[in-house]
C-alpha cells in the first residue's frame, strides 16, 4: 500500500522518473527511443527563440542524449505522423492520439476565438482561405496573402489578415499544421491530410472524458503534483481540472498524498514508481516540461527560476537564456548559453551554482556542455568569467576530454 505522505526528495525522484530521467540513454537514439520519450513527456513546447536551439528539440536531447533532430521532423511531418502541433500546453507538439481530446478546445476557439486571434473575421476570407488550402495543399500564410495589407497591432507581431484567419482556423481545428518551413512559419493543411485516418475516426469524447484524459496524462508525465500542476500541463480551466481530479481519485487512478513542505494537497499517479536515487545529468531548456511550471519547480527543487529574456540587460540576475543543470536528483547550477554559430562556439555567458551544489558540479557540467556543443555542431566551449561558478567551470571545460 502506498504511503499517504511523501518527503520532498521522494516527490522529486517520482517526478524525475516520470519525466524519463532514469531511462538509460541509447548509444544511437532511434524512432523507438523517440516514441518512448515522447510518451513520457506528452508535450514539447514550441518557441521561436533560437539563441541556443529551438525549444522543442531540447527536452529530447536532455533525456536521449545526442540524437538526429530529423527524428522529430519525421515524427511531425511524415506519415505515419506520431506527433502534431496544437495548443496543447501553449503552442506544442503532442501525440496525434490527443487530437480528439482537444476537440472541446477547438469548439471553444471556433465559438469565441483565441486570445491572440479574435472571433470577428471576414467570413468570406475565412471560407476563401479554407478553399484555397483544400485546392493548393500545404500552404503558409505568405503563400496565401496575395498582397493583403499587414498591420502592426501589438509588439512583435506583424500579421496579415490572412495569417489571422489561418490561425483562427488552426485553433478551431479546421486546419492542422503539416510542418514548419525554413523560416519557422507554420505550413497549414486540412486535418485529413495531416492526421492518420484512425485518429480522425476516433469517437469524440465528452468534455468530461476529455478533461479526465488530459489530467490522467498530466499525472503520468508529472508522477505526482497538485491539482494546479496537473491543470497547467495541458492548460485546463480550474473547474475542468478540479472535476477531473475528483473523478480520477474516485476511480483510484490518483492517490491523494501530502508532500513535505507543500501547503496544498497533491496527487500521486497510481502506477508511478517510487525510485531509488536518480543519477541524471542534463541541461534543461527554459521550456522543459520538468521546469516550465515555475511554482512547481521551486516546490520540488527549491529552485527559483525566472526566464529573463524580456528583462533589461542591466536588471538580469542570471542572464538572457538560462538553463538549469540537473545533476543526480537536484538542480545544482544554472548557465546562460548561446550558440555562436559564426565562430562555431558554445558560449557560456554566465554560470552560477546553487547553494549546496556538490563538489563535482563544475566537472559534470563541463562534460555536459561539451556534449551539447558536439550535438549542435560547435567546436568549442567558451566560458565568460561571470557568476560564482564561472572560474571553476572554465578550468573544468579546459581540462575536459572533448
Coordinates of C-alpha atoms in Angstrom, one line a residue:
X1 CA 0.0 0.0 0.0
X2 CA 1.3 3.4 -0.9
X3 CA 2.1 5.9 1.8
X4 CA -0.1 8.9 2.2
X5 CA 2.9 11.1 2.9
X6 CA 6.0 11.8 0.8
X7 CA 9.2 13.6 1.6
X8 CA 10.2 16.3 -0.9
X9 CA 13.1 14.1 -2.0
X10 CA 10.7 11.2 -2.7
X11 CA 8.4 13.5 -4.7
X12 CA 11.4 14.8 -6.7
X13 CA 12.5 11.3 -7.6
X14 CA 9.0 10.3 -8.6
X15 CA 8.8 13.4 -10.9
X16 CA 12.2 12.7 -12.4
X17 CA 11.4 9.1 -13.1
X18 CA 8.0 10.1 -14.7
X19 CA 9.9 12.5 -17.0
X20 CA 12.2 9.8 -18.2
X21 CA 15.4 10.7 -16.3
X22 CA 16.0 7.2 -15.1
X23 CA 15.8 5.7 -18.6
X24 CA 19.1 4.5 -20.0
X25 CA 20.3 6.6 -23.0
X26 CA 20.7 4.6 -26.2
X27 CA 24.0 4.9 -28.0
X28 CA 22.2 5.8 -31.1
X29 CA 18.6 7.1 -30.4
X30 CA 16.1 5.7 -32.8
X31 CA 12.4 6.4 -33.6
X32 CA 11.6 3.8 -30.9
X33 CA 13.6 5.9 -28.4
X34 CA 11.8 9.0 -29.6
X35 CA 8.4 7.3 -29.1
X36 CA 9.3 6.2 -25.6
X37 CA 10.5 9.7 -24.6
X38 CA 7.5 11.4 -26.2
X39 CA 5.1 9.1 -24.4
X40 CA 6.6 10.2 -21.1
X41 CA 6.6 13.9 -22.0
X42 CA 3.2 14.3 -23.6
X43 CA 4.1 17.8 -24.9
X44 CA 7.0 19.6 -26.4
X45 CA 6.6 23.3 -26.1
X46 CA 7.4 25.3 -29.3
X47 CA 9.1 28.6 -29.0
X48 CA 10.7 30.8 -31.7
X49 CA 13.8 31.8 -29.7
X50 CA 16.8 30.3 -31.4
X51 CA 19.7 31.7 -29.3
X52 CA 20.8 28.2 -28.4
X53 CA 18.5 25.6 -30.1
X54 CA 14.8 25.7 -30.7
X55 CA 12.8 24.8 -27.5
X56 CA 11.1 21.7 -28.8
X57 CA 14.4 20.0 -29.7
X58 CA 15.9 20.4 -26.3
X59 CA 13.8 18.2 -23.9
X60 CA 14.5 15.2 -26.2
X61 CA 18.3 15.9 -26.1
X62 CA 18.1 16.3 -22.3
X63 CA 16.7 12.7 -22.0
X64 CA 18.0 10.9 -25.1
X65 CA 21.4 12.5 -25.5
X66 CA 22.8 13.4 -28.9
X67 CA 20.1 12.5 -31.4
X68 CA 19.3 13.2 -35.0
X69 CA 16.8 16.1 -35.0
X70 CA 15.4 14.6 -38.1
X71 CA 13.6 12.1 -35.9
X72 CA 11.4 14.9 -34.6
X73 CA 10.8 16.3 -38.1
X74 CA 9.9 12.8 -39.4
X75 CA 7.5 12.2 -36.5
X76 CA 5.8 15.6 -37.1
X77 CA 5.9 15.9 -40.9
X78 CA 5.9 12.4 -42.4
X79 CA 3.5 9.5 -42.5
X80 CA 2.6 7.9 -40.2
X81 CA 2.7 11.0 -38.2
X82 CA 3.4 10.4 -34.5
X83 CA 3.0 14.0 -33.2
X84 CA 1.1 17.0 -34.3
X85 CA 1.2 20.7 -33.4
X86 CA -1.7 22.3 -31.4
X87 CA -2.4 24.5 -28.4
X88 CA -1.8 21.6 -26.0
X89 CA 0.2 23.5 -23.4
X90 CA 0.9 26.6 -25.3
X91 CA 1.9 26.0 -28.9
X92 CA 3.3 22.5 -28.6
X93 CA 3.8 19.2 -30.3
X94 CA 1.6 16.4 -28.8
X95 CA 0.9 12.8 -29.7
X96 CA -1.6 12.5 -32.5
X97 CA -4.0 10.5 -30.4
X98 CA -4.6 13.5 -28.2
X99 CA -6.3 15.3 -31.2
X100 CA -9.8 14.0 -30.3
X101 CA -9.3 15.1 -26.7
X102 CA -8.7 18.7 -27.9
X103 CA -11.9 19.0 -29.8
X104 CA -13.7 20.6 -26.9
X105 CA -10.9 23.3 -27.0
X106 CA -11.4 23.6 -30.8
X107 CA -15.1 24.2 -30.3
X108 CA -14.3 26.9 -27.8
X109 CA -12.0 28.7 -30.1
X110 CA -14.4 28.3 -33.0
X111 CA -17.1 29.9 -31.0
X112 CA -15.1 32.5 -29.1
X113 CA -11.8 32.9 -30.9
X114 CA -8.3 32.5 -29.4
X115 CA -6.6 35.0 -27.0
X116 CA -4.4 36.1 -29.9
X117 CA -7.0 35.8 -32.7
X118 CA -10.4 37.4 -32.1
X119 CA -13.5 35.8 -33.5
X120 CA -14.5 38.8 -35.6
X121 CA -13.2 37.7 -39.0
X122 CA -14.3 38.4 -42.5
X123 CA -16.3 35.2 -43.0
X124 CA -15.7 35.4 -46.8
X125 CA -12.0 35.5 -46.2
X126 CA -12.1 32.5 -43.8
X127 CA -14.1 30.5 -46.3
X128 CA -11.8 31.5 -49.2
X129 CA -8.6 30.6 -47.4
X130 CA -10.0 27.2 -46.4
X131 CA -11.0 26.6 -50.0
X132 CA -7.5 27.6 -51.2
X133 CA -5.8 25.3 -48.8
X134 CA -8.1 22.5 -49.9
X135 CA -7.2 23.1 -53.5
X136 CA -3.5 24.0 -53.2
X137 CA -2.4 21.7 -50.4
X138 CA 0.2 22.7 -47.7
X139 CA 0.5 26.5 -47.6
X140 CA 1.9 29.2 -45.4
X141 CA 0.2 32.5 -44.7
X142 CA 2.7 34.1 -47.1
X143 CA 1.6 31.7 -49.9
X144 CA -1.9 32.9 -49.4
X145 CA -1.5 36.6 -48.7
X146 CA -1.9 37.8 -52.3
X147 CA -0.6 41.2 -51.3
X148 CA -3.1 41.8 -48.5
X149 CA -2.0 44.6 -46.2
X150 CA -0.4 43.9 -42.9
X151 CA -1.0 45.8 -39.6
X152 CA 1.2 46.1 -36.6
X153 CA -1.2 46.0 -33.7
X154 CA 0.9 44.5 -30.9
X155 CA 4.6 44.3 -30.0
X156 CA 6.5 41.6 -32.0
X157 CA 3.7 40.8 -34.4
X158 CA 3.1 41.8 -38.0
X159 CA 0.2 39.6 -39.1
X160 CA -1.7 39.9 -42.3
X161 CA -5.5 39.4 -42.3
X162 CA -4.8 36.0 -44.0
X163 CA -2.5 35.0 -41.1
X164 CA -5.1 35.9 -38.5
X165 CA -7.8 34.0 -40.3
X166 CA -5.5 30.9 -40.7
X167 CA -4.6 31.0 -37.0
X168 CA -8.3 31.1 -36.2
X169 CA -8.9 28.1 -38.5
X170 CA -6.0 26.2 -36.9
X171 CA -7.2 26.9 -33.3
X172 CA -10.7 25.9 -34.3
X173 CA -9.4 22.6 -35.8
X174 CA -10.5 23.4 -39.3
X175 CA -6.8 23.3 -40.4
X176 CA -3.8 21.4 -39.0
X177 CA -0.1 22.1 -39.2
X178 CA 1.7 20.0 -41.7
X179 CA 5.1 21.2 -40.7
X180 CA 7.3 24.3 -40.4
X181 CA 9.3 25.8 -43.2
X182 CA 12.9 27.1 -43.1
X183 CA 11.7 30.4 -41.8
X184 CA 9.8 28.6 -39.0
X185 CA 6.5 29.5 -40.4
X186 CA 3.5 27.2 -39.9
X187 CA 2.5 25.3 -43.0
X188 CA -1.3 24.7 -42.9
X189 CA -3.3 21.8 -44.4
X190 CA -6.5 20.0 -43.9
X191 CA -6.6 17.7 -40.9
X192 CA -7.5 14.7 -43.1
X193 CA -4.2 15.3 -45.0
X194 CA -2.1 15.6 -41.8
X195 CA -3.5 13.3 -39.2
X196 CA -3.8 9.5 -39.5
X197 CA -7.3 8.3 -40.5
X198 CA -7.7 6.2 -37.4
X199 CA -7.2 9.3 -35.2
X200 CA -9.8 11.3 -37.1
X201 CA -12.2 8.3 -37.0
X202 CA -12.0 8.1 -33.2
X203 CA -15.2 9.0 -31.5
X204 CA -15.3 12.4 -29.9
X205 CA -15.1 12.1 -26.1
X206 CA -17.5 14.1 -23.9
X207 CA -16.0 17.2 -22.4
X208 CA -15.7 15.4 -19.0
X209 CA -14.0 12.4 -20.6
X210 CA -11.5 14.7 -22.4
X211 CA -10.7 16.6 -19.3
X212 CA -10.1 13.4 -17.4
X213 CA -7.8 12.1 -20.1
X214 CA -5.8 15.3 -20.1
X215 CA -5.4 15.2 -16.3
X216 CA -4.6 11.5 -16.5
X217 CA -1.8 12.1 -18.9
X218 CA -0.5 15.1 -16.9
X219 CA -0.4 12.8 -13.9
X220 CA 1.6 10.2 -15.8
X221 CA 4.0 12.8 -17.0
X222 CA 4.3 14.5 -13.6
X223 CA 4.2 11.4 -11.4
X224 CA 3.0 13.5 -8.6
X225 CA 1.6 17.0 -8.3
X226 CA -1.0 19.3 -7.0
X227 CA -4.3 20.0 -8.9
X228 CA -2.7 23.2 -10.1
X229 CA 0.3 21.2 -11.5
X230 CA -2.0 18.8 -13.3
X231 CA -4.2 21.7 -14.6
X232 CA -1.2 23.6 -16.1
X233 CA 0.3 20.7 -18.1
X234 CA -2.5 20.9 -20.7
X235 CA -3.7 24.4 -19.7
X236 CA -7.2 23.4 -18.5
X237 CA -9.6 25.7 -16.7
X238 CA -9.8 25.2 -12.9
X239 CA -13.4 23.9 -13.0
X240 CA -12.3 21.4 -15.7
X241 CA -9.3 20.0 -13.8
X242 CA -10.9 20.0 -10.4
X243 CA -13.8 17.9 -11.6
X244 CA -11.4 15.6 -13.4
X245 CA -9.1 15.1 -10.4
X246 CA -12.2 14.2 -8.2
X247 CA -13.2 11.6 -10.8
X248 CA -9.8 10.1 -11.0
X249 CA -9.4 9.9 -7.2
X250 CA -12.8 8.1 -7.1
X251 CA -11.6 5.6 -9.7
X252 CA -8.4 5.0 -7.8
X253 CA -6.1 6.3 -10.6
X254 CA -4.9 9.2 -8.5
X255 CA -4.0 8.8 -4.8
X256 CA -4.2 11.8 -2.5
X257 CA -0.8 12.4 -0.8
X258 CA 0.8 15.1 1.4
X259 CA 4.3 16.2 0.4
X260 CA 6.7 17.6 3.0
X261 CA 6.8 21.4 2.8
X262 CA 3.9 21.7 0.4
X263 CA 0.8 23.6 1.6
X264 CA -1.6 22.2 -1.0
X265 CA -2.9 18.6 -1.4
X266 CA -1.1 16.6 -4.0
X267 CA -2.0 13.6 -6.1
X268 CA 0.2 10.6 -7.0
X269 CA -0.5 8.6 -10.2
X270 CA -1.4 5.1 -9.2
X271 CA 1.4 3.5 -11.3
X272 CA 4.1 6.0 -10.6
X273 CA 7.2 4.2 -9.2
X274 CA 9.0 5.4 -6.1
X275 CA 12.5 5.1 -7.4
X276 CA 15.9 4.8 -5.7
X277 CA 18.3 7.7 -6.2
X278 CA 18.2 9.2 -9.7
X279 CA 21.6 9.6 -11.4
X280 CA 20.7 12.1 -14.0
X281 CA 22.9 14.7 -15.8
X282 CA 21.1 17.1 -18.1
X283 CA 20.8 20.7 -19.1
X284 CA 17.2 21.8 -19.2
X285 CA 15.6 24.2 -21.6
X286 CA 13.6 27.1 -20.0
X287 CA 10.6 25.4 -21.7
X288 CA 11.3 21.8 -20.5
X289 CA 8.2 20.1 -19.0
X290 CA 10.2 19.4 -15.8
X291 CA 10.5 23.1 -15.1
X292 CA 8.1 25.1 -17.2
X293 CA 5.7 25.4 -14.3
X294 CA 7.9 27.7 -12.1
X295 CA 6.0 27.3 -8.8
X296 CA 6.2 23.5 -9.1
X297 CA 10.0 23.8 -9.8
X298 CA 10.5 25.8 -6.7
X299 CA 8.4 23.5 -4.5
X300 CA 10.1 20.4 -5.8
X301 CA 13.7 21.5 -6.1
X302 CA 13.9 24.7 -4.0
X303 CA 15.0 26.4 -7.3
X304 CA 13.6 29.8 -8.0
X305 CA 13.6 30.1 -11.8
X306 CA 12.5 33.0 -13.9
X307 CA 13.2 33.5 -17.6
X308 CA 14.8 36.9 -18.2
X309 CA 14.6 37.3 -22.0
X310 CA 12.3 40.3 -21.6
X311 CA 14.2 41.8 -18.6
X312 CA 16.5 44.7 -19.5
X313 CA 20.1 43.5 -19.6
X314 CA 21.2 45.7 -16.6
X315 CA 18.5 44.1 -14.4
X316 CA 19.1 40.5 -15.2
X317 CA 20.2 38.3 -12.3
X318 CA 21.4 35.2 -14.1
X319 CA 21.4 36.0 -17.8
X320 CA 19.3 36.1 -21.1
X321 CA 18.8 32.4 -21.9
X322 CA 19.5 30.4 -18.7
X323 CA 19.3 26.7 -18.5
X324 CA 19.1 24.8 -15.1
X325 CA 21.6 22.0 -14.7
X326 CA 20.2 18.7 -13.3
X327 CA 22.7 16.5 -11.5
X328 CA 21.6 13.4 -9.7
X329 CA 18.2 14.3 -8.3
X330 CA 18.8 18.1 -7.8
X331 CA 19.0 21.3 -9.8
X332 CA 22.5 22.3 -8.8
X333 CA 23.5 25.2 -11.2
X334 CA 22.3 27.4 -14.0
X335 CA 24.1 28.6 -17.1
X336 CA 23.4 31.4 -19.6
X337 CA 24.1 29.8 -23.0
X338 CA 24.3 30.9 -26.6
X339 CA 25.2 29.2 -29.9
X340 CA 27.8 31.4 -31.6
X341 CA 27.3 29.7 -35.0
X342 CA 29.6 32.1 -36.9
X343 CA 32.6 31.1 -34.6
X344 CA 31.3 27.6 -34.1
X345 CA 31.4 28.0 -30.3
X346 CA 29.0 27.3 -27.4
X347 CA 29.3 30.4 -25.3
X348 CA 28.6 30.4 -21.5
X349 CA 27.8 34.0 -20.7
X350 CA 27.4 33.3 -17.0
X351 CA 27.5 30.3 -14.6
X352 CA 26.0 30.2 -11.1
X353 CA 26.0 27.4 -8.6
X354 CA 23.1 26.7 -6.3
X355 CA 23.6 26.6 -2.6
X356 CA 24.9 23.1 -1.6
X357 CA 25.9 22.2 -5.1
X358 CA 28.2 19.1 -4.9
X359 CA 32.0 19.4 -5.5
X360 CA 31.7 17.7 -8.8
X361 CA 29.3 20.2 -10.3
X362 CA 31.8 22.0 -12.5
X363 CA 33.3 18.8 -13.9
X364 CA 29.9 17.2 -14.7
X365 CA 28.6 20.5 -16.2
X366 CA 31.7 20.8 -18.3
X367 CA 31.2 17.3 -19.7
X368 CA 27.6 18.1 -20.5
X369 CA 28.5 21.4 -22.2
X370 CA 31.0 19.6 -24.5
X371 CA 28.3 17.0 -25.3
X372 CA 25.8 19.8 -26.1
X373 CA 28.4 21.6 -28.3
X374 CA 29.0 18.4 -30.2
X375 CA 25.3 17.8 -30.8
X376 CA 24.9 21.4 -32.0
X377 CA 27.8 21.1 -34.4
X378 CA 30.0 23.5 -32.5
X379 CA 33.8 23.0 -32.0
X380 CA 34.5 25.0 -28.8
X381 CA 33.1 25.9 -25.4
X382 CA 33.9 29.4 -24.2
X383 CA 33.2 30.4 -20.6
X384 CA 33.0 34.1 -19.6
X385 CA 34.1 34.9 -16.1
X386 CA 30.6 35.9 -14.9
X387 CA 29.0 34.1 -11.9
X388 CA 30.4 32.3 -8.9
X389 CA 30.7 29.0 -10.8
X390 CA 32.4 30.5 -13.8
X391 CA 36.1 30.3 -12.8
X392 CA 35.9 26.6 -11.7
X393 CA 33.7 25.8 -14.8
X394 CA 36.2 27.4 -17.2
X395 CA 39.0 25.3 -15.7
X396 CA 36.9 22.2 -15.9
X397 CA 36.0 22.9 -19.6
X398 CA 39.7 23.3 -20.4
X399 CA 40.5 20.1 -18.7
X400 CA 37.7 18.0 -20.1
X401 CA 38.0 15.4 -22.8
X402 CA 36.3 16.7 -25.9

